[in-house]
Amino acid sequence: MLNIDLHCHSNISDGVLPPADVVARAAANGVHALALTDHDDVAGLAAACTAAKAAGLTLIPGVEISVTWSGQTVHIVGLRIDPAHPELAAGLNGIRLGRLERAQRMGADLARSGIDGAYEGAYDYAVNKEMVGRTHFARWLVAQGHVPNMRSAFRRFLTRGNPGYVEHEWTTLENAVRWIRASGGMAVIAHPGRYAFKPRELHLLLDAFRTLGGEGIEVITGSHHPSEYGKFADLARAFGLKASRGADFHAPGEGVDIGQLPALPHYCRPVWQGWPELELQFPHSPD
Ligand code: AMP
Ligand code: MN
Ligand code: MN
Ligand code: MN
């Protein structure tokens, strides 16, 4: 069976490895097809693609777009996108423009709680200066000894109701799905188990997403507890969505590693069903 991982990050967003190293790690872990899905940027895809050719792995061009829907942040993964598509590129550029100003407000909010220098610290951690995010703040908070680990960085800071969290308006669900589809890609709802929606709201989200032309939902992700896999597999089926699998890898030793999660439940329709790049590379695989 093919090992397919369709969600991970390089240091173009909030991962720590350069894109080529992410691909090499995936190959070493036995992954056959990998989607690099950096937040709001596609700048790592060219290097990832070159590395994938050398490693004999199929690279699926991807992105993870930050969206505000019903007052909450939702992440939409785009798979098999064309990173050069002007509408997608312009849309992502617009999202990145808002990130630096947001990071400054986060730093100011932490300063009000007695933590100085966080903005500068997070900025230093970001390789791509357009992509400063909460993970960079979290890594700095850990390194400075304010918290023992990433988990408590997000429990005590950076999340709603805690120091370092600021409201921010990302793009709309409609825009994200439109840009992905305009560039030839497939839109997938990332880690649905992470959102603080009530069941009714989550159903509204899935309905709206389907109506806009969204096609998939992550069922097996590093953000889901194994006890949740069945629930999201059932939701995928109920809403006519295909199922995706991805570790959401960011850094060695942080969360799940690439390609290390269980396979999709057998009754799921995988997002990769019928993708010609997999048929060409792995013609006799049952998946
Ligand atoms: P941002 O896009 O700047 O709001 O940052 C979002 C990123 O923060 C996510 O993609 C994760 O990498 C990270 N993150 C959010 N919540 C947590 C958490 N509870 N534990 C670890 N990482 C988290
Ligand atoms: Mn992230
Ligand atoms: Mn995400
Ligand atoms: Mn992610």
Tab-separated table of C-alpha atoms and ligand atoms in Angstrom:
chain	number	residue	atom	x	y	z
A	1	MET	CA	0.000	0.000	0.000
A	2	LEU	CA	1.184	3.513	-0.752
A	3	ASN	CA	2.294	5.782	2.053
A	4	ILE	CA	0.761	9.144	1.165
A	5	ASP	CA	1.193	12.198	3.426
A	6	LEU	CA	-0.565	15.352	2.272
A	7	HIS	CA	0.183	17.940	4.958
A	8	CYS	CA	3.552	19.218	6.195
A	9	HIS	CA	5.572	22.392	6.685
A	10	SER	CA	9.041	23.646	5.809
A	11	ASN	CA	10.897	26.697	7.083
A	12	ILE	CA	9.131	28.711	4.385
A	13	SER	CA	6.336	28.834	6.982
A	14	ASP	CA	6.530	27.529	10.552
A	15	GLY	CA	8.429	24.279	10.050
A	16	VAL	CA	12.133	24.115	10.879
A	17	LEU	CA	13.564	22.103	7.958
A	18	PRO	CA	14.278	23.570	4.510
A	19	PRO	CA	11.938	22.165	1.815
A	20	ALA	CA	14.557	19.777	0.391
A	21	ASP	CA	15.188	18.336	3.878
A	22	VAL	CA	11.465	17.805	4.433
A	23	VAL	CA	11.342	15.794	1.191
A	24	ALA	CA	14.462	13.790	2.141
A	25	ARG	CA	12.924	13.031	5.527
A	26	ALA	CA	9.689	11.871	3.877
A	27	ALA	CA	11.642	9.581	1.540
A	28	ALA	CA	13.637	8.159	4.469
A	29	ASN	CA	10.326	7.488	6.263
A	30	GLY	CA	9.062	5.478	3.282
A	31	VAL	CA	6.618	8.063	1.953
A	32	HIS	CA	5.694	7.603	-1.735
A	33	ALA	CA	3.812	10.865	-2.273
A	34	LEU	CA	4.139	14.023	-0.212
A	35	ALA	CA	2.322	17.362	-0.308
A	36	LEU	CA	4.273	20.318	1.042
A	37	THR	CA	1.582	22.628	2.436
A	38	ASP	CA	3.229	25.697	3.912
A	39	HIS	CA	0.973	28.325	5.485
A	40	ASP	CA	-0.050	31.040	3.000
A	41	ASP	CA	3.052	30.621	0.820
A	42	VAL	CA	4.220	28.455	-2.067
A	43	ALA	CA	7.865	29.593	-2.115
A	44	GLY	CA	9.168	26.177	-0.984
A	45	LEU	CA	7.595	24.137	-3.772
A	46	ALA	CA	10.295	24.564	-6.426
A	47	ALA	CA	13.081	23.270	-4.148
A	48	ALA	CA	10.808	20.496	-2.860
A	49	CYS	CA	10.026	19.419	-6.408
A	50	THR	CA	13.712	19.217	-7.358
A	51	ALA	CA	14.483	17.210	-4.221
A	52	ALA	CA	11.529	14.894	-4.873
A	53	LYS	CA	12.806	14.036	-8.368
A	54	ALA	CA	16.202	13.108	-6.891
A	55	ALA	CA	14.565	11.010	-4.147
A	56	GLY	CA	12.103	9.243	-6.487
A	57	LEU	CA	9.117	10.539	-4.544
A	58	THR	CA	5.986	12.190	-5.947
A	59	LEU	CA	5.675	15.812	-4.786
A	60	ILE	CA	2.158	17.190	-4.712
A	61	PRO	CA	2.240	21.001	-4.810
A	62	GLY	CA	0.214	22.274	-1.849
A	63	VAL	CA	-0.559	25.181	0.435
A	64	GLU	CA	-2.450	25.716	3.719
A	65	ILE	CA	-4.562	28.860	3.586
A	66	SER	CA	-5.624	30.774	6.723
A	67	VAL	CA	-9.330	31.626	6.655
A	68	THR	CA	-11.738	33.339	9.041
A	69	TRP	CA	-15.137	31.667	9.082
A	70	SER	CA	-17.877	32.443	11.623
A	71	GLY	CA	-15.403	34.289	13.839
A	72	GLN	CA	-12.864	31.481	13.991
A	73	THR	CA	-9.701	30.570	12.136
A	74	VAL	CA	-10.082	27.625	9.780
A	75	HIS	CA	-7.291	26.168	7.639
A	76	ILE	CA	-7.941	25.086	4.064
A	77	VAL	CA	-5.357	22.885	2.372
A	78	GLY	CA	-4.992	23.178	-1.386
A	79	LEU	CA	-3.621	20.106	-3.169
A	80	ARG	CA	-2.308	19.833	-6.746
A	81	ILE	CA	-2.318	23.618	-7.023
A	82	ASP	CA	-0.417	25.582	-9.634
A	83	PRO	CA	1.861	27.806	-7.497
A	84	ALA	CA	2.350	30.187	-10.425
A	85	HIS	CA	-1.359	30.903	-10.873
A	86	PRO	CA	-1.741	34.703	-10.610
A	87	GLU	CA	-5.012	34.729	-8.649
A	88	LEU	CA	-3.686	32.270	-6.071
A	89	ALA	CA	-0.323	34.043	-5.828
A	90	ALA	CA	-1.968	37.443	-5.354
A	91	GLY	CA	-4.356	36.074	-2.743
A	92	LEU	CA	-1.582	34.478	-0.705
A	93	ASN	CA	0.478	37.640	-0.962
A	94	GLY	CA	-2.419	39.585	0.531
A	95	ILE	CA	-2.624	37.201	3.498
A	96	ARG	CA	1.125	37.459	4.143
A	97	LEU	CA	0.923	41.267	4.147
A	98	GLY	CA	-1.283	41.088	7.249
A	99	ARG	CA	1.008	38.753	9.184
A	100	LEU	CA	3.761	41.182	10.186
A	101	GLU	CA	1.340	43.748	11.573
A	102	ARG	CA	-0.410	40.954	13.482
A	103	ALA	CA	2.931	39.750	14.875
A	104	GLN	CA	3.654	43.257	16.150
A	105	ARG	CA	0.298	43.316	17.950
A	106	MET	CA	1.055	39.888	19.439
A	107	GLY	CA	4.403	41.184	20.699
A	108	ALA	CA	2.745	44.264	22.202
A	109	ASP	CA	0.145	42.099	23.929
A	110	LEU	CA	2.830	39.848	25.427
A	111	ALA	CA	4.726	42.960	26.580
A	112	ARG	CA	1.591	44.042	28.479
A	113	SER	CA	1.887	40.756	30.385
A	114	GLY	CA	5.521	41.470	31.219
A	115	ILE	CA	7.132	39.497	28.391
A	116	ASP	CA	9.380	41.842	26.448
A	117	GLY	CA	11.149	41.276	23.138
A	118	ALA	CA	8.804	38.580	21.845
A	119	TYR	CA	8.188	40.182	18.462
A	120	GLU	CA	11.917	40.563	17.796
A	121	GLY	CA	12.510	37.032	19.072
A	122	ALA	CA	9.810	35.491	16.875
A	123	TYR	CA	10.977	37.530	13.883
A	124	ASP	CA	14.486	36.077	14.336
A	125	TYR	CA	13.059	32.537	14.313
A	126	ALA	CA	11.231	33.114	11.013
A	127	VAL	CA	13.349	32.260	7.962
A	128	ASN	CA	10.699	33.758	5.688
A	129	LYS	CA	10.122	37.222	7.149
A	130	GLU	CA	6.659	37.446	5.529
A	131	MET	CA	5.584	34.402	7.482
A	132	VAL	CA	6.007	35.222	11.163
A	133	GLY	CA	3.430	33.183	13.041
A	134	ARG	CA	2.406	31.897	16.428
A	135	THR	CA	4.747	28.899	16.166
A	136	HIS	CA	7.739	31.264	15.991
A	137	PHE	CA	6.502	33.021	19.127
A	138	ALA	CA	6.005	29.639	20.801
A	139	ARG	CA	9.537	28.482	19.966
A	140	TRP	CA	10.927	31.749	21.355
A	141	LEU	CA	8.841	31.442	24.559
A	142	VAL	CA	10.243	27.916	25.076
A	143	ALA	CA	13.830	28.990	24.331
A	144	GLN	CA	13.528	31.884	26.790
A	145	GLY	CA	12.304	29.552	29.524
A	146	HIS	CA	8.877	31.201	29.833
A	147	VAL	CA	7.283	27.764	29.259
A	148	PRO	CA	8.731	24.234	29.283
A	149	ASN	CA	7.455	23.150	25.855
A	150	MET	CA	5.400	24.053	22.776
A	151	ARG	CA	2.251	22.557	24.231
A	152	SER	CA	2.267	24.831	27.233
A	153	ALA	CA	3.288	27.786	25.060
A	154	PHE	CA	-0.079	27.374	23.293
A	155	ARG	CA	-1.931	26.557	26.500
A	156	ARG	CA	-0.717	29.577	28.470
A	157	PHE	CA	-0.102	32.019	25.629
A	158	LEU	CA	-1.033	32.690	21.986
A	159	THR	CA	-4.545	31.205	22.182
A	160	ARG	CA	-7.843	33.027	22.670
A	161	GLY	CA	-8.161	34.446	26.183
A	162	ASN	CA	-4.410	34.271	26.839
A	163	PRO	CA	-1.543	36.789	26.499
A	164	GLY	CA	-0.174	37.046	22.972
A	165	TYR	CA	-3.477	36.238	21.269
A	166	VAL	CA	-4.866	38.964	19.033
A	167	GLU	CA	-7.912	38.849	16.796
A	168	HIS	CA	-7.055	38.794	13.117
A	169	GLU	CA	-9.176	38.717	9.997
A	170	TRP	CA	-7.731	36.196	7.526
A	171	THR	CA	-9.267	35.704	4.081
A	172	THR	CA	-12.745	34.254	3.468
A	173	LEU	CA	-13.570	30.595	2.921
A	174	GLU	CA	-14.959	31.585	-0.448
A	175	ASN	CA	-11.690	33.223	-1.548
A	176	ALA	CA	-9.514	30.331	-0.376
A	177	VAL	CA	-11.587	27.705	-2.202
A	178	ARG	CA	-11.842	29.899	-5.310
A	179	TRP	CA	-8.070	30.526	-5.520
A	180	ILE	CA	-7.298	26.830	-5.050
A	181	ARG	CA	-9.789	25.767	-7.703
A	182	ALA	CA	-8.764	28.527	-10.113
A	183	SER	CA	-5.210	27.172	-9.968
A	184	GLY	CA	-6.438	23.658	-10.785
A	185	GLY	CA	-6.238	22.334	-7.218
A	186	MET	CA	-8.500	20.514	-4.779
A	187	ALA	CA	-9.600	22.185	-1.532
A	188	VAL	CA	-9.481	20.154	1.695
A	189	ILE	CA	-10.555	21.183	5.215
A	190	ALA	CA	-7.547	20.795	7.492
A	191	HIS	CA	-7.729	19.122	10.940
A	192	PRO	CA	-11.502	19.602	11.551
A	193	GLY	CA	-11.090	18.295	15.098
A	194	ARG	CA	-9.067	21.358	16.089
A	195	TYR	CA	-11.878	23.887	15.721
A	196	ALA	CA	-14.007	25.015	18.639
A	197	PHE	CA	-17.253	24.705	16.662
A	198	LYS	CA	-20.373	23.100	18.047
A	199	PRO	CA	-21.568	20.144	15.906
A	200	ARG	CA	-24.225	22.291	14.235
A	201	GLU	CA	-21.633	24.938	13.246
A	202	LEU	CA	-19.240	22.313	11.950
A	203	HIS	CA	-22.033	20.919	9.780
A	204	LEU	CA	-22.730	24.425	8.454
A	205	LEU	CA	-19.030	24.797	7.640
A	206	LEU	CA	-18.953	21.501	5.750
A	207	ASP	CA	-22.126	22.436	3.859
A	208	ALA	CA	-20.763	25.869	2.911
A	209	PHE	CA	-17.446	24.335	1.889
A	210	ARG	CA	-19.133	21.752	-0.333
A	211	THR	CA	-21.343	24.387	-1.940
A	212	LEU	CA	-18.265	26.484	-2.775
A	213	GLY	CA	-16.637	23.498	-4.491
A	214	GLY	CA	-14.523	22.102	-1.635
A	215	GLU	CA	-13.889	18.390	-2.090
A	216	GLY	CA	-11.992	16.908	0.835
A	217	ILE	CA	-11.512	16.780	4.601
A	218	GLU	CA	-8.627	15.533	6.709
A	219	VAL	CA	-9.580	12.392	8.582
A	220	ILE	CA	-6.162	11.101	9.646
A	221	THR	CA	-4.046	13.996	10.921
A	222	GLY	CA	-1.554	14.577	13.709
A	223	SER	CA	-4.127	16.925	15.231
A	224	HIS	CA	-6.720	14.174	15.734
A	225	HIS	CA	-6.740	11.711	18.585
A	226	PRO	CA	-7.119	8.160	17.215
A	227	SER	CA	-10.520	8.036	18.918
A	228	GLU	CA	-11.672	10.836	16.562
A	229	TYR	CA	-10.726	9.144	13.269
A	230	GLY	CA	-14.041	7.312	12.962
A	231	LYS	CA	-16.093	10.426	13.640
A	232	PHE	CA	-14.404	12.410	10.869
A	233	ALA	CA	-14.462	9.468	8.468
A	234	ASP	CA	-18.232	9.295	9.058
A	235	LEU	CA	-18.593	13.073	8.561
A	236	ALA	CA	-16.646	12.853	5.295
A	237	ARG	CA	-19.033	10.183	4.060
A	238	ALA	CA	-22.141	12.024	5.275
A	239	PHE	CA	-21.121	15.257	3.525
A	240	GLY	CA	-19.853	13.637	0.330
A	241	LEU	CA	-16.250	14.667	0.947
A	242	LYS	CA	-13.130	12.693	0.107
A	243	ALA	CA	-10.745	11.852	2.932
A	244	SER	CA	-7.157	13.020	3.370
A	245	ARG	CA	-4.218	11.928	5.481
A	246	GLY	CA	-1.313	14.090	6.637
A	247	ALA	CA	0.920	14.344	9.696
A	248	ASP	CA	1.045	18.174	9.737
A	249	PHE	CA	4.759	17.727	10.447
A	250	HIS	CA	6.588	20.886	11.554
A	251	ALA	CA	9.827	19.806	13.225
A	252	PRO	CA	11.666	16.669	14.356
A	253	GLY	CA	10.534	15.872	17.885
A	254	GLU	CA	7.493	18.157	17.608
A	255	GLY	CA	4.248	16.244	17.042
A	256	VAL	CA	3.888	13.443	14.497
A	257	ASP	CA	6.600	12.639	11.952
A	258	ILE	CA	5.930	12.492	8.182
A	259	GLY	CA	4.232	9.335	6.961
A	260	GLN	CA	3.858	7.827	10.443
A	261	LEU	CA	0.083	7.913	10.867
A	262	PRO	CA	-2.332	4.997	10.295
A	263	ALA	CA	-3.921	4.473	6.878
A	264	LEU	CA	-7.368	5.876	6.078
A	265	PRO	CA	-10.299	3.725	7.209
A	266	HIS	CA	-11.139	1.346	4.364
A	267	TYR	CA	-14.556	2.876	3.665
A	268	CYS	CA	-13.129	6.359	2.986
A	269	ARG	CA	-12.755	7.680	-0.540
A	270	PRO	CA	-9.167	9.006	-0.633
A	271	VAL	CA	-8.560	12.470	-2.076
A	272	TRP	CA	-5.809	10.957	-4.226
A	273	GLN	CA	-8.124	8.491	-6.000
A	274	GLY	CA	-7.492	8.811	-9.738
A	275	TRP	CA	-4.578	11.237	-9.528
A	276	PRO	CA	-2.608	10.542	-12.706
A	277	GLU	CA	0.803	11.278	-11.160
A	278	LEU	CA	0.280	8.359	-8.769
A	279	GLU	CA	-1.019	6.019	-11.474
A	280	LEU	CA	2.039	6.771	-13.629
A	281	GLN	CA	4.536	6.327	-10.846
A	282	PHE	CA	2.889	3.375	-9.088
A	283	PRO	CA	0.810	1.681	-11.808
A	284	HIS	CA	0.096	-1.586	-9.996
A	285	SER	CA	-0.824	-0.286	-6.564
A	286	PRO	CA	-4.358	-1.104	-5.401
A	287	ASP	CA	-4.679	2.412	-3.916
B	1	AMP	P1	-0.717	31.148	12.936
B	1	AMP	O1	-1.049	30.798	11.514
B	1	AMP	O2	0.389	32.165	13.037
B	1	AMP	O3	-1.927	31.519	13.740
B	1	AMP	O4	-0.107	29.851	13.594
B	1	AMP	C1	-0.818	28.650	13.554
B	1	AMP	C2	0.128	27.502	13.847
B	1	AMP	O5	0.394	27.436	15.232
B	1	AMP	C3	-0.437	26.161	13.499
B	1	AMP	O6	-0.255	25.881	12.139
B	1	AMP	C4	0.390	25.257	14.345
B	1	AMP	O7	1.630	25.032	13.716
B	1	AMP	C5	0.625	26.088	15.575
B	1	AMP	N1	-0.317	25.747	16.668
B	1	AMP	C6	-1.537	26.254	16.894
B	1	AMP	N2	-2.080	25.730	18.009
B	1	AMP	C7	-1.169	24.871	18.504
B	1	AMP	C8	-1.106	24.010	19.638
B	1	AMP	N3	-2.110	23.945	20.522
B	1	AMP	N4	0.017	23.265	19.816
B	1	AMP	C9	1.042	23.335	18.929
B	1	AMP	N5	1.040	24.122	17.841
B	1	AMP	C10	-0.051	24.879	17.629
B	2	MN	MN	1.799	25.503	11.503
B	3	MN	MN	-3.302	24.079	10.281
B	4	MN	MN	-0.397	22.683	8.954
